[in-house]
Amino acid sequence: MTPDTVAALLVRLRERRPLVHNITNYVAMDVSANALLAVGCSPAMVHAREEAADFAAISDALSINIGTLSPPWVEAMHAAAERAAGLGKPWVLDPVGVGATAYRTATSADLARRGPTAVRANASEILALAQGTGHRETGGVRGVDSSHASDQAVDAARALARTTGGIVAVTGAVDYVTDGDRLVQVSNGHEMMTRVTALGCTASAIVAAFLAVGDDPLEATAAALAVTGLAGERAAAASTGPGSFRVAFMDALHGLSPDEAAAGARLG
Amino acid sequence: MTPDTVAALLVRLRERRPLVHNITNYVAMDVSANALLAVGCSPAMVHAREEAADFAAISDALSINIGTLSPPWVEAMHAAAERAAGLGKPWVLDPVGVGATAYRTATSADLARRGPTAVRANASEILALAQGTGHRETGGVRGVDSSHASDQAVDAARALARTTGGIVAVTGAVDYVTDGDRLVQVSNGHEMMTRVTALGCTASAIVAAFLAVGDDPLEATAAALAVTGLAGERAAAASTGPGSFRVAFMDALHGLSPDEAAAGARLG
Amino acid sequence: MTPDTVAALLVRLRERRPLVHNITNYVAMDVSANALLAVGCSPAMVHAREEAADFAAISDALSINIGTLSPPWVEAMHAAAERAAGLGKPWVLDPVGVGATAYRTATSADLARRGPTAVRANASEILALAQGTGHRETGGVRGVDSSHASDQAVDAARALARTTGGIVAVTGAVDYVTDGDRLVQVSNGHEMMTRVTALGCTASAIVAAFLAVGDDPLEATAAALAVTGLAGERAAAASTGPGSFRVAFMDALHGLSPDEAAAGARLG
């Protein structure tokens, strides 16, 4: 995979403007919707059991994030994922805080068993989801922030990808993307991204958008993370703290040109 | 209607500081509350069935937006609209995504039958709501973004206004406001407003605020859209992308003087 | 209490990076999570009955805010508060809009009876909560914004603190913090803080964070309000309206040094 692939997928995304259906948490809705708009998609947040599957059917991709889960929403997540999968549409699982409570761990495992096209999470979450054991055994889930470096979860990511049959992405200082066999590293991003809430959730939504336009889910996932990371780098250069960083991040997602993506993507 | 009316209503709004009750979607809450504060109102987001009608009774106007609807919220919407209408308070309906799913279409039709003081929506939504037929027949609802230009929905808006007995506003590059008979065009705004999530929802909330202080609902609705559009124009001039645009939009709503409103409002 | 205490607690907060559990309203989630991250904590928003108590058990402090309450959330608030209290963890109550509806008044009274470590609210809310009488009798609750100056609620705050056995903070142009006996005044802040939604809610979350690291709840609460107010002062100096103010507020919470906190805190 080369940086040119990142640029090509970004071009295609902006041409096709995919409709991305999100069932995501209350904290992430605003920033994720704005990021999807900024990068060139049409986002929608639709969670009711009464319509989630119908909306999945008219969308180009689905992003499921359990950040502020509750039983009716979990029902809608299953219904939407089932419909999306049945229609061959890509869907992403972001298992926020898996391992922190029994409820999150069980819900994440249930959704993972449906075979998401991609899972995106931090290292602690990937470890917890892969091991299916909760926070004690993985030695460090603490709320929703990671207490592991991303390279500590590469083996777990490979194992998880073999189980789900899809892509698994561990994000951190370096992002690792695997299908259980191939492994792509993405070294874009900036530490300030950990100081703005829900940017991980937003990365998952952007992965869904790229899956809607990519032929190879591994490359689409890596491209999404490269674009997200590049926007973070540009934002860091243009800001003085987490408030101005978030603003600049949106501007950067909007302004990032395919040439800049090709020049800046650091893949390995 | 002249630009001076826009200025006069803006002055009155800031003097009276109306309490605007919102039952709106999760994505729009933050930006709508901040916009209402910025322009000079006191906003509140209150949705529980246990209190929505009580809160409508102490508010000056009500804004109902179905963006992230669910059955308990829809119940609260009906209860609040009934109370507001019974007390002669203005209320606005924003039928986000009507036509995209059967649930949205049915909910929007039920609420429209209550006779909202004003309906504000994009062209695809107005077409769907007027025709009451769902997305296939209207040929283009796609998620929550419009696939029609606003002038394509003027006839539908007139028809809908005659049905509801209130004002209908179709927003887009040009906004059209009608009571079924009179028609006002508002040509303020900027394309970047479509790249920030929930600015349409926010326009609906600002319409509710102006209805609280206006004597003529048609003029109040048009004035609200002119002020919103003017803030968008100023924001575009002061920003470099959707992130900085949103920030500048709030500053502009706050800073817009009545003289600037009179000078800038483009009505036809 | 001296300004050096504010600085020392800020240092300790950034060293320990407490995990702050929030059950807060939809409007406040984004800004509160970002503010907690910016000042140096790890925030999480967890509200489901299925996990709220479990999450309280692994957190360092809990912030409960009834801004957009509904029955399942109120259940979760009680469960989380009970667990937190049982484990000796501090928890904060923010009774948004108490007095505006019967539902808010009853819910706030029920939660207050659990003895929160601190209550933070505006003057109208403190008056309503202390008197337990609803908006008619207190002569002025109007939505969620205060219609009283903070000094009008000092006596009510003292009385309420004696009832709850905890700290009560009335915020406004001057903040008053009392344990029913001692009284600390905090004179930091800026009027523009009333023009950005949910900054009061955010102050409550920051109080929870400081309670997690402070030995004296009165001093911890006052320190939190001083830091919040100082960030507001810096933001006002760096902004031109409520949009840019909010951005600058986050940057200021992140950038505020202990020396600046010691130099700027105005306690009395």
PDB file of N, CA, C and O in Angstrom, chain A residues 99-150:
ATOM      1  N   GLY A  99     -14.374  -3.753  28.601  1.00  0.00           N
ATOM      2  CA  GLY A  99     -13.515  -4.144  29.707  1.00  0.00           C
ATOM      3  C   GLY A  99     -13.728  -3.295  30.948  1.00  0.00           C
ATOM      4  O   GLY A  99     -13.394  -3.715  32.048  1.00  0.00           O
ATOM      5  N   ALA A 100     -14.305  -2.114  30.783  1.00  0.00           N
ATOM      6  CA  ALA A 100     -14.504  -1.244  31.949  1.00  0.00           C
ATOM      7  C   ALA A 100     -15.694  -1.681  32.791  1.00  0.00           C
ATOM      8  O   ALA A 100     -15.684  -1.536  34.013  1.00  0.00           O
ATOM      9  N   THR A 101     -16.744  -2.192  32.123  1.00  0.00           N
ATOM     10  CA  THR A 101     -17.890  -2.740  32.859  1.00  0.00           C
ATOM     11  C   THR A 101     -18.331  -4.033  32.159  1.00  0.00           C
ATOM     12  O   THR A 101     -18.079  -4.230  30.963  1.00  0.00           O
ATOM     13  N   ALA A 102     -18.996  -4.866  32.902  1.00  0.00           N
ATOM     14  CA  ALA A 102     -19.474  -6.133  32.355  1.00  0.00           C
ATOM     15  C   ALA A 102     -20.430  -5.888  31.185  1.00  0.00           C
ATOM     16  O   ALA A 102     -20.439  -6.636  30.194  1.00  0.00           O
ATOM     17  N   TYR A 103     -21.209  -4.818  31.297  1.00  0.00           N
ATOM     18  CA  TYR A 103     -22.197  -4.513  30.253  1.00  0.00           C
ATOM     19  C   TYR A 103     -21.506  -4.173  28.936  1.00  0.00           C
ATOM     20  O   TYR A 103     -21.918  -4.643  27.864  1.00  0.00           O
ATOM     21  N   ARG A 104     -20.453  -3.389  29.006  1.00  0.00           N
ATOM     22  CA  ARG A 104     -19.714  -3.045  27.792  1.00  0.00           C
ATOM     23  C   ARG A 104     -19.015  -4.267  27.190  1.00  0.00           C
ATOM     24  O   ARG A 104     -18.956  -4.429  25.970  1.00  0.00           O
ATOM     25  N   THR A 105     -18.474  -5.075  28.065  1.00  0.00           N
ATOM     26  CA  THR A 105     -17.748  -6.242  27.580  1.00  0.00           C
ATOM     27  C   THR A 105     -18.688  -7.197  26.854  1.00  0.00           C
ATOM     28  O   THR A 105     -18.388  -7.682  25.758  1.00  0.00           O
ATOM     29  N   ALA A 106     -19.849  -7.438  27.452  1.00  0.00           N
ATOM     30  CA  ALA A 106     -20.806  -8.363  26.837  1.00  0.00           C
ATOM     31  C   ALA A 106     -21.355  -7.794  25.531  1.00  0.00           C
ATOM     32  O   ALA A 106     -21.470  -8.497  24.519  1.00  0.00           O
ATOM     33  N   THR A 107     -21.688  -6.514  25.533  1.00  0.00           N
ATOM     34  CA  THR A 107     -22.247  -5.893  24.325  1.00  0.00           C
ATOM     35  C   THR A 107     -21.224  -5.911  23.190  1.00  0.00           C
ATOM     36  O   THR A 107     -21.559  -6.208  22.031  1.00  0.00           O
ATOM     37  N   SER A 108     -19.992  -5.596  23.511  1.00  0.00           N
ATOM     38  CA  SER A 108     -18.944  -5.573  22.483  1.00  0.00           C
ATOM     39  C   SER A 108     -18.721  -6.962  21.899  1.00  0.00           C
ATOM     40  O   SER A 108     -18.562  -7.120  20.681  1.00  0.00           O
ATOM     41  N   ALA A 109     -18.714  -7.958  22.757  1.00  0.00           N
ATOM     42  CA  ALA A 109     -18.498  -9.324  22.275  1.00  0.00           C
ATOM     43  C   ALA A 109     -19.643  -9.749  21.362  1.00  0.00           C
ATOM     44  O   ALA A 109     -19.433 -10.357  20.307  1.00  0.00           O
ATOM     45  N   ASP A 110     -20.867  -9.405  21.750  1.00  0.00           N
ATOM     46  CA  ASP A 110     -22.030  -9.753  20.918  1.00  0.00           C
ATOM     47  C   ASP A 110     -21.941  -9.108  19.539  1.00  0.00           C
ATOM     48  O   ASP A 110     -22.228  -9.742  18.520  1.00  0.00           O
ATOM     49  N   LEU A 111     -21.564  -7.849  19.507  1.00  0.00           N
ATOM     50  CA  LEU A 111     -21.476  -7.149  18.229  1.00  0.00           C
ATOM     51  C   LEU A 111     -20.299  -7.666  17.408  1.00  0.00           C
ATOM     52  O   LEU A 111     -20.404  -7.816  16.181  1.00  0.00           O
ATOM     53  N   ALA A 112     -19.207  -7.950  18.064  1.00  0.00           N
ATOM     54  CA  ALA A 112     -18.037  -8.462  17.331  1.00  0.00           C
ATOM     55  C   ALA A 112     -18.350  -9.800  16.670  1.00  0.00           C
ATOM     56  O   ALA A 112     -17.853 -10.105  15.581  1.00  0.00           O
ATOM     57  N   ARG A 113     -19.186 -10.593  17.324  1.00  0.00           N
ATOM     58  CA  ARG A 113     -19.561 -11.893  16.743  1.00  0.00           C
ATOM     59  C   ARG A 113     -20.325 -11.745  15.431  1.00  0.00           C
ATOM     60  O   ARG A 113     -20.421 -12.708  14.659  1.00  0.00           O
ATOM     61  N   ARG A 114     -20.872 -10.575  15.183  1.00  0.00           N
ATOM     62  CA  ARG A 114     -21.557 -10.337  13.905  1.00  0.00           C
ATOM     63  C   ARG A 114     -20.596 -10.098  12.748  1.00  0.00           C
ATOM     64  O   ARG A 114     -21.032  -9.913  11.614  1.00  0.00           O
ATOM     65  N   GLY A 115     -19.310 -10.024  13.041  1.00  0.00           N
ATOM     66  CA  GLY A 115     -18.341  -9.894  11.961  1.00  0.00           C
ATOM     67  C   GLY A 115     -18.271  -8.521  11.331  1.00  0.00           C
ATOM     68  O   GLY A 115     -18.512  -8.370  10.125  1.00  0.00           O
ATOM     69  N   PRO A 116     -17.938  -7.506  12.094  1.00  0.00           N
ATOM     70  CA  PRO A 116     -17.827  -6.168  11.511  1.00  0.00           C
ATOM     71  C   PRO A 116     -16.752  -6.125  10.430  1.00  0.00           C
ATOM     72  O   PRO A 116     -15.732  -6.801  10.534  1.00  0.00           O
ATOM     73  N   THR A 117     -16.992  -5.303   9.418  1.00  0.00           N
ATOM     74  CA  THR A 117     -16.008  -5.104   8.364  1.00  0.00           C
ATOM     75  C   THR A 117     -14.703  -4.592   8.957  1.00  0.00           C
ATOM     76  O   THR A 117     -13.619  -4.974   8.513  1.00  0.00           O
ATOM     77  N   ALA A 118     -14.818  -3.742   9.960  1.00  0.00           N
ATOM     78  CA  ALA A 118     -13.633  -3.270  10.677  1.00  0.00           C
ATOM     79  C   ALA A 118     -13.987  -2.968  12.122  1.00  0.00           C
ATOM     80  O   ALA A 118     -15.107  -2.544  12.433  1.00  0.00           O
ATOM     81  N   VAL A 119     -13.025  -3.236  13.004  1.00  0.00           N
ATOM     82  CA  VAL A 119     -13.084  -2.801  14.402  1.00  0.00           C
ATOM     83  C   VAL A 119     -11.995  -1.744  14.570  1.00  0.00           C
ATOM     84  O   VAL A 119     -10.867  -1.960  14.117  1.00  0.00           O
ATOM     85  N   ARG A 120     -12.327  -0.597  15.179  1.00  0.00           N
ATOM     86  CA  ARG A 120     -11.288   0.392  15.485  1.00  0.00           C
ATOM     87  C   ARG A 120     -11.369   0.718  16.951  1.00  0.00           C
ATOM     88  O   ARG A 120     -12.460   1.010  17.470  1.00  0.00           O
ATOM     89  N   ALA A 121     -10.246   0.644  17.644  1.00  0.00           N
ATOM     90  CA  ALA A 121     -10.248   0.897  19.082  1.00  0.00           C
ATOM     91  C   ALA A 121      -8.833   1.207  19.536  1.00  0.00           C
ATOM     92  O   ALA A 121      -7.878   1.056  18.772  1.00  0.00           O
ATOM     93  N   ASN A 122      -8.713   1.648  20.805  1.00  0.00           N
ATOM     94  CA  ASN A 122      -7.368   1.844  21.342  1.00  0.00           C
ATOM     95  C   ASN A 122      -6.824   0.504  21.846  1.00  0.00           C
ATOM     96  O   ASN A 122      -7.529  -0.514  21.838  1.00  0.00           O
ATOM     97  N   ALA A 123      -5.595   0.520  22.275  1.00  0.00           N
ATOM     98  CA  ALA A 123      -4.916  -0.739  22.606  1.00  0.00           C
ATOM     99  C   ALA A 123      -5.597  -1.472  23.759  1.00  0.00           C
ATOM    100  O   ALA A 123      -5.791  -2.696  23.701  1.00  0.00           O
ATOM    101  N   SER A 124      -5.961  -0.742  24.794  1.00  0.00           N
ATOM    102  CA  SER A 124      -6.594  -1.405  25.938  1.00  0.00           C
ATOM    103  C   SER A 124      -7.904  -2.061  25.525  1.00  0.00           C
ATOM    104  O   SER A 124      -8.240  -3.164  25.985  1.00  0.00           O
ATOM    105  N   GLU A 125      -8.633  -1.384  24.665  1.00  0.00           N
ATOM    106  CA  GLU A 125      -9.914  -1.933  24.215  1.00  0.00           C
ATOM    107  C   GLU A 125      -9.712  -3.165  23.322  1.00  0.00           C
ATOM    108  O   GLU A 125     -10.446  -4.159  23.447  1.00  0.00           O
ATOM    109  N   ILE A 126      -8.735  -3.101  22.432  1.00  0.00           N
ATOM    110  CA  ILE A 126      -8.480  -4.266  21.575  1.00  0.00           C
ATOM    111  C   ILE A 126      -8.047  -5.467  22.430  1.00  0.00           C
ATOM    112  O   ILE A 126      -8.491  -6.602  22.207  1.00  0.00           O
ATOM    113  N   LEU A 127      -7.203  -5.204  23.418  1.00  0.00           N
ATOM    114  CA  LEU A 127      -6.791  -6.293  24.306  1.00  0.00           C
ATOM    115  C   LEU A 127      -7.995  -6.892  25.018  1.00  0.00           C
ATOM    116  O   LEU A 127      -8.139  -8.116  25.117  1.00  0.00           O
ATOM    117  N   ALA A 128      -8.864  -6.016  25.516  1.00  0.00           N
ATOM    118  CA  ALA A 128     -10.032  -6.505  26.251  1.00  0.00           C
ATOM    119  C   ALA A 128     -10.977  -7.270  25.328  1.00  0.00           C
ATOM    120  O   ALA A 128     -11.510  -8.327  25.696  1.00  0.00           O
ATOM    121  N   LEU A 129     -11.174  -6.744  24.144  1.00  0.00           N
ATOM    122  CA  LEU A 129     -12.115  -7.395  23.226  1.00  0.00           C
ATOM    123  C   LEU A 129     -11.553  -8.729  22.732  1.00  0.00           C
ATOM    124  O   LEU A 129     -12.278  -9.726  22.633  1.00  0.00           O
ATOM    125  N   ALA A 130     -10.254  -8.738  22.466  1.00  0.00           N
ATOM    126  CA  ALA A 130      -9.628  -9.968  21.977  1.00  0.00           C
ATOM    127  C   ALA A 130      -9.636 -11.042  23.054  1.00  0.00           C
ATOM    128  O   ALA A 130      -9.895 -12.215  22.790  1.00  0.00           O
ATOM    129  N   GLN A 131      -9.364 -10.645  24.235  1.00  0.00           N
ATOM    130  CA  GLN A 131      -9.250 -11.638  25.301  1.00  0.00           C
ATOM    131  C   GLN A 131     -10.609 -11.963  25.910  1.00  0.00           C
ATOM    132  O   GLN A 131     -10.769 -13.005  26.540  1.00  0.00           O
ATOM    133  N   GLY A 132     -11.558 -11.074  25.696  1.00  0.00           N
ATOM    134  CA  GLY A 132     -12.912 -11.328  26.204  1.00  0.00           C
ATOM    135  C   GLY A 132     -12.957 -11.528  27.694  1.00  0.00           C
ATOM    136  O   GLY A 132     -13.771 -12.288  28.209  1.00  0.00           O
ATOM    137  N   THR A 133     -12.111 -10.786  28.388  1.00  0.00           N
ATOM    138  CA  THR A 133     -11.963 -11.113  29.794  1.00  0.00           C
ATOM    139  C   THR A 133     -12.225  -9.965  30.739  1.00  0.00           C
ATOM    140  O   THR A 133     -12.199 -10.158  31.948  1.00  0.00           O
ATOM    141  N   GLY A 134     -12.442  -8.769  30.263  1.00  0.00           N
ATOM    142  CA  GLY A 134     -12.708  -7.687  31.204  1.00  0.00           C
ATOM    143  C   GLY A 134     -11.438  -7.060  31.711  1.00  0.00           C
ATOM    144  O   GLY A 134     -10.337  -7.525  31.446  1.00  0.00           O
ATOM    145  N   HIS A 135     -11.620  -5.981  32.470  1.00  0.00           N
ATOM    146  CA  HIS A 135     -10.472  -5.116  32.741  1.00  0.00           C
ATOM    147  C   HIS A 135      -9.459  -5.693  33.705  1.00  0.00           C
ATOM    148  O   HIS A 135      -8.309  -5.360  33.672  1.00  0.00           O
ATOM    149  N   ARG A 136      -9.843  -6.552  34.606  1.00  0.00           N
ATOM    150  CA  ARG A 136      -8.848  -7.078  35.559  1.00  0.00           C
ATOM    151  C   ARG A 136      -7.765  -7.845  34.815  1.00  0.00           C
ATOM    152  O   ARG A 136      -6.596  -7.605  34.984  1.00  0.00           O
ATOM    153  N   GLU A 137      -8.189  -8.739  33.991  1.00  0.00           N
ATOM    154  CA  GLU A 137      -7.237  -9.629  33.333  1.00  0.00           C
ATOM    155  C   GLU A 137      -6.336  -8.917  32.331  1.00  0.00           C
ATOM    156  O   GLU A 137      -5.216  -9.324  32.103  1.00  0.00           O
ATOM    157  N   THR A 138      -6.857  -7.836  31.722  1.00  0.00           N
ATOM    158  CA  THR A 138      -6.013  -7.162  30.741  1.00  0.00           C
ATOM    159  C   THR A 138      -5.119  -6.139  31.421  1.00  0.00           C
ATOM    160  O   THR A 138      -4.320  -5.496  30.777  1.00  0.00           O
ATOM    161  N   GLY A 139      -5.309  -5.987  32.711  1.00  0.00           N
ATOM    162  CA  GLY A 139      -4.374  -5.200  33.487  1.00  0.00           C
ATOM    163  C   GLY A 139      -4.359  -3.715  33.198  1.00  0.00           C
ATOM    164  O   GLY A 139      -3.308  -3.095  33.266  1.00  0.00           O
ATOM    165  N   GLY A 140      -5.493  -3.124  32.844  1.00  0.00           N
ATOM    166  CA  GLY A 140      -5.376  -1.697  32.704  1.00  0.00           C
ATOM    167  C   GLY A 140      -6.434  -0.925  31.948  1.00  0.00           C
ATOM    168  O   GLY A 140      -6.173   0.220  31.633  1.00  0.00           O
ATOM    169  N   VAL A 141      -7.579  -1.454  31.639  1.00  0.00           N
ATOM    170  CA  VAL A 141      -8.611  -0.563  31.114  1.00  0.00           C
ATOM    171  C   VAL A 141      -9.007   0.376  32.242  1.00  0.00           C
ATOM    172  O   VAL A 141      -9.259  -0.048  33.363  1.00  0.00           O
ATOM    173  N   ARG A 142      -9.026   1.667  31.919  1.00  0.00           N
ATOM    174  CA  ARG A 142      -9.341   2.652  32.947  1.00  0.00           C
ATOM    175  C   ARG A 142     -10.222   3.682  32.269  1.00  0.00           C
ATOM    176  O   ARG A 142      -9.727   4.555  31.582  1.00  0.00           O
ATOM    177  N   GLY A 143     -11.513   3.530  32.438  1.00  0.00           N
ATOM    178  CA  GLY A 143     -12.425   4.427  31.764  1.00  0.00           C
ATOM    179  C   GLY A 143     -12.357   4.181  30.284  1.00  0.00           C
ATOM    180  O   GLY A 143     -12.383   3.031  29.826  1.00  0.00           O
ATOM    181  N   VAL A 144     -12.261   5.249  29.500  1.00  0.00           N
ATOM    182  CA  VAL A 144     -12.298   5.098  28.057  1.00  0.00           C
ATOM    183  C   VAL A 144     -10.967   5.460  27.406  1.00  0.00           C
ATOM    184  O   VAL A 144     -10.835   5.418  26.186  1.00  0.00           O
ATOM    185  N   ASP A 145      -9.976   5.821  28.201  1.00  0.00           N
ATOM    186  CA  ASP A 145      -8.659   6.135  27.643  1.00  0.00           C
ATOM    187  C   ASP A 145      -7.764   4.912  27.760  1.00  0.00           C
ATOM    188  O   ASP A 145      -7.894   4.102  28.671  1.00  0.00           O
ATOM    189  N   SER A 146      -6.843   4.783  26.833  1.00  0.00           N
ATOM    190  CA  SER A 146      -5.986   3.603  26.807  1.00  0.00           C
ATOM    191  C   SER A 146      -4.892   3.688  27.856  1.00  0.00           C
ATOM    192  O   SER A 146      -4.345   4.748  28.118  1.00  0.00           O
ATOM    193  N   SER A 147      -4.578   2.557  28.448  1.00  0.00           N
ATOM    194  CA  SER A 147      -3.423   2.519  29.328  1.00  0.00           C
ATOM    195  C   SER A 147      -2.337   1.620  28.736  1.00  0.00           C
ATOM    196  O   SER A 147      -1.416   1.224  29.432  1.00  0.00           O
ATOM    197  N   HIS A 148      -2.450   1.317  27.475  1.00  0.00           N
ATOM    198  CA  HIS A 148      -1.416   0.551  26.774  1.00  0.00           C
ATOM    199  C   HIS A 148      -0.986   1.314  25.524  1.00  0.00           C
ATOM    200  O   HIS A 148      -1.769   2.062  24.945  1.00  0.00           O
ATOM    201  N   ALA A 149       0.249   1.090  25.103  1.00  0.00           N
ATOM    202  CA  ALA A 149       0.700   1.607  23.808  1.00  0.00           C
ATOM    203  C   ALA A 149       0.135   0.706  22.718  1.00  0.00           C
ATOM    204  O   ALA A 149      -0.141  -0.482  22.946  1.00  0.00           O
ATOM    205  N   SER A 150      -0.019   1.281  21.527  1.00  0.00           N
ATOM    206  CA  SER A 150      -0.701   0.528  20.473  1.00  0.00           C
ATOM    207  C   SER A 150       0.065  -0.736  20.083  1.00  0.00           C
ATOM    208  O   SER A 150      -0.544  -1.755  19.748  1.00  0.00           O
TER     209      SER A 150
END
